[in-house]
């Protein structure tokens, strides 16, 4: 079912229980995959999912290989069996559109979101087709990003963001350095215990199965001009303009202007669709063909996420090869 402003939606047939649901999902996998290729995301209702264990069972019926969560950027809870909370950020905070782990060399090809408890108000997980986003962008911006890629700079600090221990899941600096070297990330230790990293990634990639070009990055999501002005002022006051937890630019280091970032976010808005959550709902997202985000909400909200079908960026024909970023903060 297709309705304006909503993601493609499918209702499961009458099912007698979880085993019956998994059998139906396995049989329907080719048809579901075809719908994902067409729409990028698919909302599925009518499944008998009541808790994270049920969700993990459904995940295993749909996904052959699980994908890990690397270079952690936001707080989330682990429920076991590779099932997590979608995010633990405050309810009033909107989460802008993004592709999961677009900055890592290997990322999930498929995301599964499941509603265990729907909020009283708001709290949708909006999605946007990355093919549409690319089509909505001004050609001059696309040309610059296609040629130069995008640059991500992160400052890891327990004071204003996630510390490096939580982000890299280690207490050993040598392990962080080894990870950065292996994953083409520039790094520099600053102060007594803080870390800055910089990485160059492609902004435009090609879906490995459909062969279509898509907009795939965090360039707008983590740019300083996407921040609420008051939040940005506080962060700059606390950490200085070069010490923001996250910032992005063109891959050659050219800063993005406020107008550039408005154009990027406007393209996402034009392509965004959403559907109100109900308990048991499943949202399947092709992480290359579709972005996702989160609307602010009121009331209790429990949305679990699982990731699968890992892809390496090189299988997606990046227009720019991944490399350690070289900025005036990282370069020595």
PDB file of N, CA, C and O in Angstrom, residues 146-183:
ATOM      1  N   UNK A 146      30.709  14.935  -5.411  1.00  0.00           N
ATOM      2  CA  UNK A 146      31.112  13.777  -6.207  1.00  0.00           C
ATOM      3  C   UNK A 146      32.625  13.811  -6.458  1.00  0.00           C
ATOM      4  O   UNK A 146      33.286  12.764  -6.453  1.00  0.00           O
ATOM      5  N   UNK A 147      33.174  14.994  -6.655  1.00  0.00           N
ATOM      6  CA  UNK A 147      34.602  15.119  -6.935  1.00  0.00           C
ATOM      7  C   UNK A 147      35.457  14.996  -5.685  1.00  0.00           C
ATOM      8  O   UNK A 147      36.506  14.335  -5.698  1.00  0.00           O
ATOM      9  N   UNK A 148      35.016  15.615  -4.589  1.00  0.00           N
ATOM     10  CA  UNK A 148      35.873  15.717  -3.402  1.00  0.00           C
ATOM     11  C   UNK A 148      35.462  14.806  -2.251  1.00  0.00           C
ATOM     12  O   UNK A 148      36.252  14.596  -1.323  1.00  0.00           O
ATOM     13  N   UNK A 149      34.240  14.279  -2.259  1.00  0.00           N
ATOM     14  CA  UNK A 149      33.764  13.526  -1.114  1.00  0.00           C
ATOM     15  C   UNK A 149      33.459  14.448   0.057  1.00  0.00           C
ATOM     16  O   UNK A 149      33.323  15.665  -0.097  1.00  0.00           O
ATOM     17  N   UNK A 150      33.333  13.844   1.231  1.00  0.00           N
ATOM     18  CA  UNK A 150      33.062  14.654   2.436  1.00  0.00           C
ATOM     19  C   UNK A 150      34.047  14.270   3.528  1.00  0.00           C
ATOM     20  O   UNK A 150      34.590  13.172   3.560  1.00  0.00           O
ATOM     21  N   UNK A 151      34.305  15.220   4.400  1.00  0.00           N
ATOM     22  CA  UNK A 151      35.277  15.045   5.475  1.00  0.00           C
ATOM     23  C   UNK A 151      34.547  15.095   6.808  1.00  0.00           C
ATOM     24  O   UNK A 151      33.758  16.015   7.068  1.00  0.00           O
ATOM     25  N   UNK A 152      34.783  14.105   7.642  1.00  0.00           N
ATOM     26  CA  UNK A 152      34.217  14.073   8.990  1.00  0.00           C
ATOM     27  C   UNK A 152      35.324  14.296  10.005  1.00  0.00           C
ATOM     28  O   UNK A 152      36.344  13.596   9.987  1.00  0.00           O
ATOM     29  N   UNK A 153      35.134  15.256  10.888  1.00  0.00           N
ATOM     30  CA  UNK A 153      36.046  15.487  12.013  1.00  0.00           C
ATOM     31  C   UNK A 153      35.279  15.249  13.302  1.00  0.00           C
ATOM     32  O   UNK A 153      34.161  15.737  13.481  1.00  0.00           O
ATOM     33  N   UNK A 154      35.881  14.474  14.196  1.00  0.00           N
ATOM     34  CA  UNK A 154      35.262  14.181  15.485  1.00  0.00           C
ATOM     35  C   UNK A 154      36.222  14.527  16.618  1.00  0.00           C
ATOM     36  O   UNK A 154      37.438  14.329  16.502  1.00  0.00           O
ATOM     37  N   UNK A 155      35.657  15.038  17.701  1.00  0.00           N
ATOM     38  CA  UNK A 155      36.401  15.260  18.931  1.00  0.00           C
ATOM     39  C   UNK A 155      35.782  14.378  20.002  1.00  0.00           C
ATOM     40  O   UNK A 155      34.599  14.516  20.317  1.00  0.00           O
ATOM     41  N   UNK A 156      36.559  13.451  20.525  1.00  0.00           N
ATOM     42  CA  UNK A 156      36.083  12.526  21.555  1.00  0.00           C
ATOM     43  C   UNK A 156      36.488  13.076  22.917  1.00  0.00           C
ATOM     44  O   UNK A 156      37.676  13.215  23.216  1.00  0.00           O
ATOM     45  N   UNK A 157      35.499  13.400  23.723  1.00  0.00           N
ATOM     46  CA  UNK A 157      35.766  13.976  25.038  1.00  0.00           C
ATOM     47  C   UNK A 157      34.635  13.608  25.977  1.00  0.00           C
ATOM     48  O   UNK A 157      33.456  13.738  25.622  1.00  0.00           O
ATOM     49  N   UNK A 158      34.975  13.152  27.163  1.00  0.00           N
ATOM     50  CA  UNK A 158      33.946  12.800  28.134  1.00  0.00           C
ATOM     51  C   UNK A 158      33.164  14.017  28.597  1.00  0.00           C
ATOM     52  O   UNK A 158      32.074  13.883  29.157  1.00  0.00           O
ATOM     53  N   UNK A 159      33.702  15.212  28.333  1.00  0.00           N
ATOM     54  CA  UNK A 159      33.050  16.438  28.805  1.00  0.00           C
ATOM     55  C   UNK A 159      31.892  16.867  27.907  1.00  0.00           C
ATOM     56  O   UNK A 159      30.837  17.262  28.399  1.00  0.00           O
ATOM     57  N   UNK A 160      32.083  16.806  26.588  1.00  0.00           N
ATOM     58  CA  UNK A 160      31.060  17.354  25.691  1.00  0.00           C
ATOM     59  C   UNK A 160      30.530  16.346  24.685  1.00  0.00           C
ATOM     60  O   UNK A 160      29.649  16.673  23.896  1.00  0.00           O
ATOM     61  N   UNK A 161      31.052  15.136  24.694  1.00  0.00           N
ATOM     62  CA  UNK A 161      30.579  14.130  23.741  1.00  0.00           C
ATOM     63  C   UNK A 161      30.950  12.751  24.267  1.00  0.00           C
ATOM     64  O   UNK A 161      31.363  12.608  25.420  1.00  0.00           O
ATOM     65  N   UNK A 162      30.807  11.738  23.432  1.00  0.00           N
ATOM     66  CA  UNK A 162      31.273  10.410  23.827  1.00  0.00           C
ATOM     67  C   UNK A 162      32.792  10.403  23.909  1.00  0.00           C
ATOM     68  O   UNK A 162      33.481  10.922  23.038  1.00  0.00           O
ATOM     69  N   UNK A 163      33.321   9.814  24.968  1.00  0.00           N
ATOM     70  CA  UNK A 163      34.759   9.641  25.058  1.00  0.00           C
ATOM     71  C   UNK A 163      35.230   8.526  24.148  1.00  0.00           C
ATOM     72  O   UNK A 163      34.440   7.678  23.706  1.00  0.00           O
ATOM     73  N   UNK A 164      36.523   8.489  23.874  1.00  0.00           N
ATOM     74  CA  UNK A 164      37.044   7.490  22.936  1.00  0.00           C
ATOM     75  C   UNK A 164      36.901   6.063  23.468  1.00  0.00           C
ATOM     76  O   UNK A 164      36.748   5.120  22.692  1.00  0.00           O
ATOM     77  N   UNK A 165      36.906   5.887  24.783  1.00  0.00           N
ATOM     78  CA  UNK A 165      36.760   4.544  25.346  1.00  0.00           C
ATOM     79  C   UNK A 165      35.401   3.942  24.995  1.00  0.00           C
ATOM     80  O   UNK A 165      35.307   2.764  24.630  1.00  0.00           O
ATOM     81  N   UNK A 166      34.344   4.744  25.112  1.00  0.00           N
ATOM     82  CA  UNK A 166      33.011   4.253  24.784  1.00  0.00           C
ATOM     83  C   UNK A 166      32.838   4.112  23.275  1.00  0.00           C
ATOM     84  O   UNK A 166      32.262   3.129  22.794  1.00  0.00           O
ATOM     85  N   UNK A 167      33.338   5.060  22.519  1.00  0.00           N
ATOM     86  CA  UNK A 167      33.151   5.037  21.070  1.00  0.00           C
ATOM     87  C   UNK A 167      33.856   3.857  20.413  1.00  0.00           C
ATOM     88  O   UNK A 167      33.328   3.242  19.479  1.00  0.00           O
ATOM     89  N   UNK A 168      35.077   3.540  20.911  1.00  0.00           N
ATOM     90  CA  UNK A 168      35.850   2.462  20.302  1.00  0.00           C
ATOM     91  C   UNK A 168      35.814   1.168  21.117  1.00  0.00           C
ATOM     92  O   UNK A 168      36.454   0.179  20.736  1.00  0.00           O
ATOM     93  N   UNK A 169      35.072   1.173  22.224  1.00  0.00           N
ATOM     94  CA  UNK A 169      34.899  -0.022  23.062  1.00  0.00           C
ATOM     95  C   UNK A 169      36.232  -0.618  23.490  1.00  0.00           C
ATOM     96  O   UNK A 169      36.461  -1.829  23.407  1.00  0.00           O
ATOM     97  N   UNK A 170      37.138   0.237  23.961  1.00  0.00           N
ATOM     98  CA  UNK A 170      38.428  -0.220  24.471  1.00  0.00           C
ATOM     99  C   UNK A 170      38.970   0.823  25.450  1.00  0.00           C
ATOM    100  O   UNK A 170      38.582   1.993  25.401  1.00  0.00           O
ATOM    101  N   UNK A 171      39.859   0.386  26.312  1.00  0.00           N
ATOM    102  CA  UNK A 171      40.548   1.320  27.218  1.00  0.00           C
ATOM    103  C   UNK A 171      42.002   1.513  26.809  1.00  0.00           C
ATOM    104  O   UNK A 171      42.742   2.217  27.495  1.00  0.00           O
ATOM    105  N   UNK A 172      42.403   0.889  25.706  1.00  0.00           N
ATOM    106  CA  UNK A 172      43.796   0.923  25.273  1.00  0.00           C
ATOM    107  C   UNK A 172      43.968   1.879  24.091  1.00  0.00           C
ATOM    108  O   UNK A 172      43.373   1.679  23.031  1.00  0.00           O
ATOM    109  N   UNK A 173      44.809   2.900  24.272  1.00  0.00           N
ATOM    110  CA  UNK A 173      45.048   3.832  23.171  1.00  0.00           C
ATOM    111  C   UNK A 173      45.659   3.133  21.962  1.00  0.00           C
ATOM    112  O   UNK A 173      45.361   3.484  20.816  1.00  0.00           O
ATOM    113  N   UNK A 174      46.511   2.141  22.213  1.00  0.00           N
ATOM    114  CA  UNK A 174      47.150   1.438  21.102  1.00  0.00           C
ATOM    115  C   UNK A 174      46.109   0.744  20.218  1.00  0.00           C
ATOM    116  O   UNK A 174      46.272   0.679  18.988  1.00  0.00           O
ATOM    117  N   UNK A 175      45.020   0.240  20.827  1.00  0.00           N
ATOM    118  CA  UNK A 175      43.977  -0.403  20.034  1.00  0.00           C
ATOM    119  C   UNK A 175      43.231   0.618  19.176  1.00  0.00           C
ATOM    120  O   UNK A 175      42.848   0.325  18.034  1.00  0.00           O
ATOM    121  N   UNK A 176      43.007   1.807  19.739  1.00  0.00           N
ATOM    122  CA  UNK A 176      42.372   2.876  18.968  1.00  0.00           C
ATOM    123  C   UNK A 176      43.243   3.245  17.769  1.00  0.00           C
ATOM    124  O   UNK A 176      42.765   3.368  16.633  1.00  0.00           O
ATOM    125  N   UNK A 177      44.530   3.408  18.005  1.00  0.00           N
ATOM    126  CA  UNK A 177      45.443   3.774  16.930  1.00  0.00           C
ATOM    127  C   UNK A 177      45.483   2.698  15.848  1.00  0.00           C
ATOM    128  O   UNK A 177      45.501   3.000  14.648  1.00  0.00           O
ATOM    129  N   UNK A 178      45.486   1.447  16.261  1.00  0.00           N
ATOM    130  CA  UNK A 178      45.503   0.353  15.300  1.00  0.00           C
ATOM    131  C   UNK A 178      44.218   0.345  14.471  1.00  0.00           C
ATOM    132  O   UNK A 178      44.258   0.156  13.249  1.00  0.00           O
ATOM    133  N   UNK A 179      43.086   0.551  15.138  1.00  0.00           N
ATOM    134  CA  UNK A 179      41.815   0.609  14.424  1.00  0.00           C
ATOM    135  C   UNK A 179      41.832   1.750  13.402  1.00  0.00           C
ATOM    136  O   UNK A 179      41.423   1.568  12.245  1.00  0.00           O
ATOM    137  N   UNK A 180      42.288   2.916  13.814  1.00  0.00           N
ATOM    138  CA  UNK A 180      42.323   4.071  12.907  1.00  0.00           C
ATOM    139  C   UNK A 180      43.229   3.798  11.707  1.00  0.00           C
ATOM    140  O   UNK A 180      42.879   4.105  10.561  1.00  0.00           O
ATOM    141  N   UNK A 181      44.395   3.219  11.957  1.00  0.00           N
ATOM    142  CA  UNK A 181      45.310   2.907  10.858  1.00  0.00           C
ATOM    143  C   UNK A 181      44.678   1.922   9.874  1.00  0.00           C
ATOM    144  O   UNK A 181      44.803   2.073   8.656  1.00  0.00           O
ATOM    145  N   UNK A 182      43.991   0.917  10.411  1.00  0.00           N
ATOM    146  CA  UNK A 182      43.386  -0.110   9.560  1.00  0.00           C
ATOM    147  C   UNK A 182      42.151   0.399   8.814  1.00  0.00           C
ATOM    148  O   UNK A 182      41.791  -0.153   7.770  1.00  0.00           O
ATOM    149  N   UNK A 183      41.520   1.457   9.345  1.00  0.00           N
ATOM    150  CA  UNK A 183      40.269   1.952   8.768  1.00  0.00           C
ATOM    151  C   UNK A 183      40.390   3.331   8.145  1.00  0.00           C
ATOM    152  O   UNK A 183      39.395   4.014   7.932  1.00  0.00           O
TER     153      UNK A 183
END
